[in-house]
PDB file of C-alpha atoms in Angstrom:
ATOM      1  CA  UNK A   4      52.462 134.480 102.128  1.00 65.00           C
ATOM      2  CA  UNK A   5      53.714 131.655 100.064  1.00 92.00           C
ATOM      3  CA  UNK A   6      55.421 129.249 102.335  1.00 97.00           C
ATOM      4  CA  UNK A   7      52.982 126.548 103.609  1.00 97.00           C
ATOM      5  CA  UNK A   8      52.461 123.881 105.991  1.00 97.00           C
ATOM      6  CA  UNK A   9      50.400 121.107 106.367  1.00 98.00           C
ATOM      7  CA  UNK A  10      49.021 119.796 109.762  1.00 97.00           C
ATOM      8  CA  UNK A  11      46.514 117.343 109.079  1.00 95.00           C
ATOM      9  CA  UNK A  12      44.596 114.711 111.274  1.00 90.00           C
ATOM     10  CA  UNK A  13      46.286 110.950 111.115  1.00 89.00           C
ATOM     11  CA  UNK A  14      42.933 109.830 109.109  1.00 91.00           C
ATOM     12  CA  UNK A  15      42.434 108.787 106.203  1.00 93.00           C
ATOM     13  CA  UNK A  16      39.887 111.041 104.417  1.00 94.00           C
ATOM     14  CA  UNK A  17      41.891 113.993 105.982  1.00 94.00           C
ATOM     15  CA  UNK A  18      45.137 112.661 104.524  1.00 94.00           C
ATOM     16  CA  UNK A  19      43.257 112.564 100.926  1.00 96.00           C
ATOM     17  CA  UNK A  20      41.802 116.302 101.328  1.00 96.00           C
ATOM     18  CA  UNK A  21      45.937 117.162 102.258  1.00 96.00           C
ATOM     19  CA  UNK A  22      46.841 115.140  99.533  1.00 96.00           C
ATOM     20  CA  UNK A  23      44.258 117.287  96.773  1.00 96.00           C
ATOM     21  CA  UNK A  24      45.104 120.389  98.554  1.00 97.00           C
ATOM     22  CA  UNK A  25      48.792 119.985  97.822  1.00 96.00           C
ATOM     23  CA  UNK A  26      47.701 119.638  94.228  1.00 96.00           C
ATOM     24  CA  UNK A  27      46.126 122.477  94.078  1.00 97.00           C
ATOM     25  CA  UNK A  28      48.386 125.012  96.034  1.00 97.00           C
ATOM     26  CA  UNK A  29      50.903 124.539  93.407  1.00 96.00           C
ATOM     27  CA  UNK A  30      48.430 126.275  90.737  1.00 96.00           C
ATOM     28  CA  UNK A  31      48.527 129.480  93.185  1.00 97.00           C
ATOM     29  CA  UNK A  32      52.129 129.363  93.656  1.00 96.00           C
ATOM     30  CA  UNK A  33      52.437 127.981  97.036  1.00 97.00           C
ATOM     31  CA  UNK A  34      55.179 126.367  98.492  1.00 96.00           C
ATOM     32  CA  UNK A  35      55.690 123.359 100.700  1.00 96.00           C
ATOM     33  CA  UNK A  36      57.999 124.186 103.685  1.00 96.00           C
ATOM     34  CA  UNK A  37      58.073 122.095 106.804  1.00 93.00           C
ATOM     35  CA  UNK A  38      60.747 124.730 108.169  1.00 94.00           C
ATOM     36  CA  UNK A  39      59.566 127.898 107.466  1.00 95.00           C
ATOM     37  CA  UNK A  40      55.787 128.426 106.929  1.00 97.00           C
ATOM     38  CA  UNK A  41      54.044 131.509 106.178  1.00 97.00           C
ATOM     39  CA  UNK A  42      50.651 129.507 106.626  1.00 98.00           C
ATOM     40  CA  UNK A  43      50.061 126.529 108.700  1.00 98.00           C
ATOM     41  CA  UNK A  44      46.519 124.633 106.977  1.00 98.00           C
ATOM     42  CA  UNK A  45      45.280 122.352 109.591  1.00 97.00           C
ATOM     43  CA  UNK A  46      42.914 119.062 107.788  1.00 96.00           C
ATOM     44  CA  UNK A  47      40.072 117.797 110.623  1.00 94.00           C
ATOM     45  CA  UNK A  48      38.587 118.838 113.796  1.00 91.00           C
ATOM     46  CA  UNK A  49      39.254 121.928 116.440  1.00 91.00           C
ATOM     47  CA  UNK A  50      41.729 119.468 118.080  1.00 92.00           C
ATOM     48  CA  UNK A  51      43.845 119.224 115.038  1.00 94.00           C
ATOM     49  CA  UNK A  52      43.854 123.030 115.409  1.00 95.00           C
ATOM     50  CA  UNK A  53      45.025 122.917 118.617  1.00 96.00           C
ATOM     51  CA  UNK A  54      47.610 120.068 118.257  1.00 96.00           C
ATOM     52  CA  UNK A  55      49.147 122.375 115.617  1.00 97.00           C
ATOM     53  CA  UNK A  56      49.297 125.613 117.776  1.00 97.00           C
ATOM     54  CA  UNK A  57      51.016 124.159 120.375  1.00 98.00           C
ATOM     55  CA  UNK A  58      53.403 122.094 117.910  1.00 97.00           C
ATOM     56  CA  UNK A  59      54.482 125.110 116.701  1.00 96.00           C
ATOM     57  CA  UNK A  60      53.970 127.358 119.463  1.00 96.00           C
ATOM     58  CA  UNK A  61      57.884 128.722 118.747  1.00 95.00           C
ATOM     59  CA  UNK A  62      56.628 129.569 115.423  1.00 95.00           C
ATOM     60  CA  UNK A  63      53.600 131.941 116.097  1.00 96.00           C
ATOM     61  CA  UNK A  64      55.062 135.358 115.485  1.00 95.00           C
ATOM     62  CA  UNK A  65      55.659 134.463 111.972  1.00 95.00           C
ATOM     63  CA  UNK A  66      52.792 132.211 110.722  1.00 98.00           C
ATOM     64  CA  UNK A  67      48.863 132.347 110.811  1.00 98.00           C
ATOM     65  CA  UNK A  68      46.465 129.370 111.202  1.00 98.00           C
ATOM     66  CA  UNK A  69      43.222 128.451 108.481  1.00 97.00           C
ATOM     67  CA  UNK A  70      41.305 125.133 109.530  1.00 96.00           C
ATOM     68  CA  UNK A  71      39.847 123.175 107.293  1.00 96.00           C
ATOM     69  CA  UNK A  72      36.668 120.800 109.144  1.00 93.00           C
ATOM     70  CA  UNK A  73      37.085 117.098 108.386  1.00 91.00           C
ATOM     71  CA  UNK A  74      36.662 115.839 111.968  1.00 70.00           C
ATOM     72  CA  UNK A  75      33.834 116.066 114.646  1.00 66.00           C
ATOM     73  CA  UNK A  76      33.822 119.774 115.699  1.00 65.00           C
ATOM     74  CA  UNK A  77      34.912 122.849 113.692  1.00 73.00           C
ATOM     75  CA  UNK A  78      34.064 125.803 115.930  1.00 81.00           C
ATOM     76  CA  UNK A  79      37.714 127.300 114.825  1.00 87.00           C
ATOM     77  CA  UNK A  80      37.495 126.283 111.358  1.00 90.00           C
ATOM     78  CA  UNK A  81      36.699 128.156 108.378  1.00 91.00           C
ATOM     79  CA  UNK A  82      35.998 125.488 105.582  1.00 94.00           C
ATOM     80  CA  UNK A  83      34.321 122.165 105.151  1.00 91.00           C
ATOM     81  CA  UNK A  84      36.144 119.264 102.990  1.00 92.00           C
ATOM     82  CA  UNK A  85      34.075 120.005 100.233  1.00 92.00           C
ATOM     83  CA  UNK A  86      34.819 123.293  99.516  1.00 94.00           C
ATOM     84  CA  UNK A  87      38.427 123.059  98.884  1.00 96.00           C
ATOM     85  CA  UNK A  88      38.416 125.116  95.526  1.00 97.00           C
ATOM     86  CA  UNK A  89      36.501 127.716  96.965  1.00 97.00           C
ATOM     87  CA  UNK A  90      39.103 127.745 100.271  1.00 97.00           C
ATOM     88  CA  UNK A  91      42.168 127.659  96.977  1.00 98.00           C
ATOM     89  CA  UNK A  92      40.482 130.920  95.466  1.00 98.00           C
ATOM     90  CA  UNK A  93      39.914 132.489  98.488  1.00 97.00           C
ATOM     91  CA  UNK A  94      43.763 132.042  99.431  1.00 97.00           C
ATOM     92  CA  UNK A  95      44.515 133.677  96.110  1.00 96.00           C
ATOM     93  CA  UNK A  96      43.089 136.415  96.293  1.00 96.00           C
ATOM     94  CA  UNK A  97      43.847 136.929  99.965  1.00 94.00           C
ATOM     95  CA  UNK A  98      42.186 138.364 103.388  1.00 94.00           C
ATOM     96  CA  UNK A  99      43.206 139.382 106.596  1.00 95.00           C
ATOM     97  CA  UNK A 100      45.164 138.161 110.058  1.00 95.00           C
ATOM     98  CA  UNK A 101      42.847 137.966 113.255  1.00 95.00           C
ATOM     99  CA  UNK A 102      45.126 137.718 116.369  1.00 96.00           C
ATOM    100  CA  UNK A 103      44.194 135.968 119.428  1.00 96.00           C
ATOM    101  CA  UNK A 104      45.493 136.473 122.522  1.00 97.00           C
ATOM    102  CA  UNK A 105      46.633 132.797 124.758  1.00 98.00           C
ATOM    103  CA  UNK A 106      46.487 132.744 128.576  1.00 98.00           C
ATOM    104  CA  UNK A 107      49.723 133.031 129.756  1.00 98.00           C
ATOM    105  CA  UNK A 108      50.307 130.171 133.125  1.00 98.00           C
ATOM    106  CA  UNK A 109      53.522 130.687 135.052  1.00 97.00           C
ATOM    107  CA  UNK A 110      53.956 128.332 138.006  1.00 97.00           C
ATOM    108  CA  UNK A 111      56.059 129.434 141.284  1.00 96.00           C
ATOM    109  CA  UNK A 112      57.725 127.353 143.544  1.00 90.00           C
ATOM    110  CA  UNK A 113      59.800 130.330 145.340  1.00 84.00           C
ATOM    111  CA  UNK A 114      61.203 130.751 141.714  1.00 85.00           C
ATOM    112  CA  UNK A 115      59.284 130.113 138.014  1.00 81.00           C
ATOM    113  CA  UNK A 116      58.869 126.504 137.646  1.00 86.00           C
ATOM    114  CA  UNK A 117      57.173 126.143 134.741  1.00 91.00           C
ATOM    115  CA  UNK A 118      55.935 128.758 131.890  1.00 94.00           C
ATOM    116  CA  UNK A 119      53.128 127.419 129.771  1.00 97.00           C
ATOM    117  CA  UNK A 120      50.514 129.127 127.331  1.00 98.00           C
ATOM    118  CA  UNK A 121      47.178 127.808 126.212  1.00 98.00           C
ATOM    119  CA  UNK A 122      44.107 129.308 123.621  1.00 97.00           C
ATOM    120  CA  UNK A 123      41.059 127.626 124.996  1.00 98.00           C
ATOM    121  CA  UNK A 124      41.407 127.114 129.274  1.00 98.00           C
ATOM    122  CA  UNK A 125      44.031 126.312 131.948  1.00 98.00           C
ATOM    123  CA  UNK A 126      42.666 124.180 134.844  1.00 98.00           C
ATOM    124  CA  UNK A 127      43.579 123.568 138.134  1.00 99.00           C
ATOM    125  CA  UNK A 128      41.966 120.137 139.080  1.00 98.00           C
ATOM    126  CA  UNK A 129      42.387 117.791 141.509  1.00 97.00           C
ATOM    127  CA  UNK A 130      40.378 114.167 140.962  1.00 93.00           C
ATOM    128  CA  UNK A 131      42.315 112.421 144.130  1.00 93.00           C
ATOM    129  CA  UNK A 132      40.952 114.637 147.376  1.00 95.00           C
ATOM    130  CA  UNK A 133      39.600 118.040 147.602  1.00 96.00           C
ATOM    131  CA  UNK A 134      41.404 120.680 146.273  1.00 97.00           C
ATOM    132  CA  UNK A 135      41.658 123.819 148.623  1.00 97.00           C
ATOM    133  CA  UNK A 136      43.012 127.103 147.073  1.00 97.00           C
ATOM    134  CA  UNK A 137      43.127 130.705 147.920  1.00 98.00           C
ATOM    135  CA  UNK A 138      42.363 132.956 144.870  1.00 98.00           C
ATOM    136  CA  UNK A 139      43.641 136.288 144.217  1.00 99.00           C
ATOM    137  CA  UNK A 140      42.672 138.969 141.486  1.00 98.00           C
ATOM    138  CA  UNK A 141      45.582 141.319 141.058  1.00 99.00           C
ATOM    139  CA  UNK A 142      46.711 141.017 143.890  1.00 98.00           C
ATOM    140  CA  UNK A 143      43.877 141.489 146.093  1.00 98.00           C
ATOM    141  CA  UNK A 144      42.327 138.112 147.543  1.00 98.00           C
ATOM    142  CA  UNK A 145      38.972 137.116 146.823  1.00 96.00           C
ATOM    143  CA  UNK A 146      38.300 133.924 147.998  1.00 95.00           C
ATOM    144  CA  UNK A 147      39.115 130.067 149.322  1.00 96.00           C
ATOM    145  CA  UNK A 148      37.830 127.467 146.670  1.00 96.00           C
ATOM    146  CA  UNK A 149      37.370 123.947 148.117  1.00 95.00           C
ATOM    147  CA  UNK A 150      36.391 121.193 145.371  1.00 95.00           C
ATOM    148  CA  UNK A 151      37.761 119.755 142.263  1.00 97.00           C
ATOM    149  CA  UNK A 152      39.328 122.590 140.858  1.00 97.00           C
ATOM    150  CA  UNK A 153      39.396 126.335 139.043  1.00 98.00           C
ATOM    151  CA  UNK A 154      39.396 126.808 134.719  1.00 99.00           C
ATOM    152  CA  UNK A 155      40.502 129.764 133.531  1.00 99.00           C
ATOM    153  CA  UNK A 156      39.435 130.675 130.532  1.00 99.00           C
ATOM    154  CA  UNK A 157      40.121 132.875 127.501  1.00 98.00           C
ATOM    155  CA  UNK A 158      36.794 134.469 124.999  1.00 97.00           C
ATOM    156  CA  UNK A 159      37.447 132.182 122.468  1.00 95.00           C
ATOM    157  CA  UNK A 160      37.506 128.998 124.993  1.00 96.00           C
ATOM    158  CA  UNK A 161      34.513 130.168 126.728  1.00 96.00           C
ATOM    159  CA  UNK A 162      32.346 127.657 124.531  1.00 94.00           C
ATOM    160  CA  UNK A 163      35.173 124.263 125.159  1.00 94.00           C
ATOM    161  CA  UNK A 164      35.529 122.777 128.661  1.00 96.00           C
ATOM    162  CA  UNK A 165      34.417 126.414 130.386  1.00 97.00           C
ATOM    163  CA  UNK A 166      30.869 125.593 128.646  1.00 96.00           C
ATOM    164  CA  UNK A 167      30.703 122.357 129.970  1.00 95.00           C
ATOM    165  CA  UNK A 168      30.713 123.570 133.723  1.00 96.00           C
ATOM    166  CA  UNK A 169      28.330 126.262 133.157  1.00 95.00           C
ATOM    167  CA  UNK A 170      30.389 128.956 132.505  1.00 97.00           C
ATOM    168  CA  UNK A 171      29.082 132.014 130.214  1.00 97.00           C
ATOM    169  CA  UNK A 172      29.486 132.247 126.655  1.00 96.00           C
ATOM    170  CA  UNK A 173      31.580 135.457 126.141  1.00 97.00           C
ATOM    171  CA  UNK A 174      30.891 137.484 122.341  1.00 95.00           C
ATOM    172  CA  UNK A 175      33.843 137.324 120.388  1.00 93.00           C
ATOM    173  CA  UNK A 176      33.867 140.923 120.153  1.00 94.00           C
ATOM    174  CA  UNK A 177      34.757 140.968 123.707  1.00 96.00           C
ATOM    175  CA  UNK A 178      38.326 139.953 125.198  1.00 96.00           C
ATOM    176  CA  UNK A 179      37.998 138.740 128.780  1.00 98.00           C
ATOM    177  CA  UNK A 180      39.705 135.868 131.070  1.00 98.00           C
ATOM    178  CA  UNK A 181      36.487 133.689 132.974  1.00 99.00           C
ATOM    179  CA  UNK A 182      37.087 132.097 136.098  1.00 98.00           C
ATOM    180  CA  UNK A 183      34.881 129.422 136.488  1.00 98.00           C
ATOM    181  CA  UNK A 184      34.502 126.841 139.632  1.00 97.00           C
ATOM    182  CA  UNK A 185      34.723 123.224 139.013  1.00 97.00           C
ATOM    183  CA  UNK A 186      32.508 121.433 141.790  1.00 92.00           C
ATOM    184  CA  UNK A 187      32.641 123.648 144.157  1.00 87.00           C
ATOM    185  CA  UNK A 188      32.005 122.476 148.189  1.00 86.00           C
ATOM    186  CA  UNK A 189      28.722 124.805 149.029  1.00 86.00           C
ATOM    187  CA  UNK A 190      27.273 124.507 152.619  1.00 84.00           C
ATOM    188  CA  UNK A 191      27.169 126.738 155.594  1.00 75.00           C
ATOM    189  CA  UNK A 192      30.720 125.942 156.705  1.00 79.00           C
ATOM    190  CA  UNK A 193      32.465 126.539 153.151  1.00 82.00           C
ATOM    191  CA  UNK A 194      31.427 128.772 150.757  1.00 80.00           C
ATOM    192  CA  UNK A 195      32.896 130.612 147.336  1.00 86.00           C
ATOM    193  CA  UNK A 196      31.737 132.383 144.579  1.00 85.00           C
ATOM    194  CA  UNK A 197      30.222 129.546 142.566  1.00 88.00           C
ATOM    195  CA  UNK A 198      28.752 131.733 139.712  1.00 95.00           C
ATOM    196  CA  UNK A 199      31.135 132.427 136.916  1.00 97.00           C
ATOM    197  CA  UNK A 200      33.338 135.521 137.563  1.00 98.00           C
ATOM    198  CA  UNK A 201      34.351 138.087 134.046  1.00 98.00           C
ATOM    199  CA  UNK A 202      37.247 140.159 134.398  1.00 98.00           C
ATOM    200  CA  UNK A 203      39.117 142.284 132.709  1.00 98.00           C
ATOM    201  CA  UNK A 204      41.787 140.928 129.929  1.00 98.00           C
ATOM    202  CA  UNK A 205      44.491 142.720 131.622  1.00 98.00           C
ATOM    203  CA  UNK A 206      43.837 141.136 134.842  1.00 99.00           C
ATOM    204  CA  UNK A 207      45.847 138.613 136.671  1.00 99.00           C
ATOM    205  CA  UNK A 208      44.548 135.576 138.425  1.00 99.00           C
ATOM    206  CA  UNK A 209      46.884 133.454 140.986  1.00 99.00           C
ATOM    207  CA  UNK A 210      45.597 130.637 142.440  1.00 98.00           C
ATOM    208  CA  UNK A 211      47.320 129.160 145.396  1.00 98.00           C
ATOM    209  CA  UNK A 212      47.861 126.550 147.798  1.00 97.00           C
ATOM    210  CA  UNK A 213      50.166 125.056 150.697  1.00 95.00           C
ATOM    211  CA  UNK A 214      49.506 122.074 148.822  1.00 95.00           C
ATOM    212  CA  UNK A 215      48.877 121.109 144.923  1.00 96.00           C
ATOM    213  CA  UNK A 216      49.697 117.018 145.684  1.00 95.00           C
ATOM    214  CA  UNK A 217      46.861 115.395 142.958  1.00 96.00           C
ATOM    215  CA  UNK A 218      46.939 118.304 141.149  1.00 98.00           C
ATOM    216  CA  UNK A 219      47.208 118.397 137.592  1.00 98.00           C
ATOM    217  CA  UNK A 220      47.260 121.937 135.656  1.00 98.00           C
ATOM    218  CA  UNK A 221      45.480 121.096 132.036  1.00 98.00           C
ATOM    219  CA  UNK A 222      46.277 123.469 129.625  1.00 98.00           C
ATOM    220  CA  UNK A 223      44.009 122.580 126.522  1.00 97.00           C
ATOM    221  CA  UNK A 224      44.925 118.942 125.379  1.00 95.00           C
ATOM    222  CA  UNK A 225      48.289 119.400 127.306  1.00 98.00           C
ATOM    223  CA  UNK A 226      48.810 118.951 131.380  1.00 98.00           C
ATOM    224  CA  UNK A 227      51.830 118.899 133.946  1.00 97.00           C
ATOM    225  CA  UNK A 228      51.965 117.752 137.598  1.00 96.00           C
ATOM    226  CA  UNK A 229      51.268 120.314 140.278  1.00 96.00           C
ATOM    227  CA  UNK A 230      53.704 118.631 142.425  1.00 93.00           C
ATOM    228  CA  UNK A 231      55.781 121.218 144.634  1.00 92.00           C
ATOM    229  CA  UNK A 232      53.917 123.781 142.993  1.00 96.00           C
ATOM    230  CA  UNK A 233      52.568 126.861 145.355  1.00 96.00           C
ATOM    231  CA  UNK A 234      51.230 129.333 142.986  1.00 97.00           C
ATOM    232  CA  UNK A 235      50.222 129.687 139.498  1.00 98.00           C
ATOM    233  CA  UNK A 236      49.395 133.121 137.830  1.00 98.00           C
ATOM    234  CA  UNK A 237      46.886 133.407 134.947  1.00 99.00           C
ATOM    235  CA  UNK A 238      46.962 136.243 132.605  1.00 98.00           C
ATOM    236  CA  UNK A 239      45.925 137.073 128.574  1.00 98.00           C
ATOM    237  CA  UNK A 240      48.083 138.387 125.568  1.00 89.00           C
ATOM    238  CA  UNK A 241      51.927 137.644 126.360  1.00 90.00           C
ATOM    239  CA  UNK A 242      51.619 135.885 123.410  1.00 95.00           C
ATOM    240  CA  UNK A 243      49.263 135.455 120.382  1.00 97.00           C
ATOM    241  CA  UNK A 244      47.905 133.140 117.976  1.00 98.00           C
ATOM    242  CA  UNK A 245      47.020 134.551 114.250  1.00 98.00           C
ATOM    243  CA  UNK A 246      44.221 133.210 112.136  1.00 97.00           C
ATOM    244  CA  UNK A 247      44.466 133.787 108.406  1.00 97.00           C
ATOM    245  CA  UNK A 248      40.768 135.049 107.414  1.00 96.00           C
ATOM    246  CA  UNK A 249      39.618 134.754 103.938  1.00 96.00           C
ATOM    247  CA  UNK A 250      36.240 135.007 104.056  1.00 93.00           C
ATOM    248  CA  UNK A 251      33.893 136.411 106.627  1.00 89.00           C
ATOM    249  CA  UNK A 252      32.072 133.520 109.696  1.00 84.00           C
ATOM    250  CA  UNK A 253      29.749 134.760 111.770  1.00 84.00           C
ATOM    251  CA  UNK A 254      30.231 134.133 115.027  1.00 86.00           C
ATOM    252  CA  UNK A 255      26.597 132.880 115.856  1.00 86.00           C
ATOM    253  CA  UNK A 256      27.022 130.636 112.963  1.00 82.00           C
ATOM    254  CA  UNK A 257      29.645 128.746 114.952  1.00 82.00           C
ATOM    255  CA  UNK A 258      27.739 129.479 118.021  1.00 85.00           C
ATOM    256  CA  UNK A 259      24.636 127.510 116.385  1.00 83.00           C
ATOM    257  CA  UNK A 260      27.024 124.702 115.290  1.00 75.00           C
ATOM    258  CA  UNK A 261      27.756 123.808 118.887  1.00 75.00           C
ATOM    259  CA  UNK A 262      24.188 122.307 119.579  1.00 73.00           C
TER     260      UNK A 262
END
């Protein structure tokens, strides 16, 4: 693994820390290669991380992902900016490839619309009106949401926007898709699950509706129109993302990092 890449965030003490670290990959034997990485290196925050994965999305059967923290969060990241030469040894000497499964979204009209992927959550939310949905777990139905919308959610974006509407914290020793209710109508004439619901990675979750008009489907930083759209299926693992590990994070560690 000596092809590199660079994905760094448009700021100017990241762009410095790319700039050294280009300096100093030479002295290891790395190569630059916009084309062809081996190794994407992403300079700031968890949403420079994410930025890259979907960027090169097409690429992720062939290259890993190592974050180095420069911006406001680094729950993904391995490495602070000041520990560059450690992160350069490290890299020489080597470690190992952690794959993550993405949440796979495909969207039905009749016929697949759209086919998207995320590694944190895909939402279903409507800010206009009320968003009524029927939800079904393989199959089987469970339940009819009315509120603002549904986020799906894989382990390792249990602690982004799933945290932020009370949804559980899942160990990262544990693969699992969360369904999680965003506002939620609760009275004696409407009523759904409200509490957080854990299933089973190999489960699939379709959410639909005779009408998604207002509804947007967020996928991470990314989002399409719901328009015309009468289903959506969630599941984990058609595709995955690989993080190159050099050096052992517990996962507690980032946990404590959060708050």
């Amino acid at each position: 693994m000596k092809r590199y890449l660079i994905r760094c965030r448009d700021q100017h003490f990241s762009l410095s820390i790319a700039n050294e670290l280009e300096t100093k990959l030479k002295t290891i034997g790395y190569v630059l290669d916009e084309k062809n990485p081996e190794l994407i290196i992403t300079i700031g925050g968890d949403g420079t991380l994410l930025h890259a994965i979907h960027t090169d999305i097409d690429k992720l059967d062939s290259v890993s992902f190592v974050g180095i923290h420069t911006g406001t969060l680094g729950f993904f990241t391995d490495y602070t900016s000041d520990e560059i030469d450690q992160f350069v040894a490290d890299l020489a000497v080597g470690g190992h490839r952690e794959s993550v499964p993405l949440i796979s979204m495909h969207c039905y009209n009749g016929g697949l619309r759209h086919e998207l992927y995320a590694i944190n959550e895909g939402r279903i939310e409507n800010i206009i009106k009320t968003q009524v949905m029927e939800v079904y777990i393989n199959g089987e139905y469970l339940e009819k949401f009315r509120g603002n919308g549904i986020c799906i959610s894989a382990q390792i974006g249990s602690t982004a926007y799933n945290r932020s509407i009370s949804g559980a914290i899942i160990d990262s020793q544990i693969q699992a898709l969360q369904l999680t209710e965003i506002s939620g109508i609760h009275h004696k004439f409407y009523r759904s699950l409200k509490s957080p619901l854990i299933l089973h990675p190999d489960t699939k979750i379709s959410l639909r509706s005779d009408s998604f008009d207002g509804a947007m489907l967020v996928y991470d930083h990314l989002n399409i129109d719901l328009h015309k759209t009468t289903r959506v299926d969630f599941t984990l693992g058609e595709k995955e993302v690989h993080f190159l590990r050099l050096r052992p994070v517990n996962y507690f560690s980032r946990l404590r990092n959060l708050f």
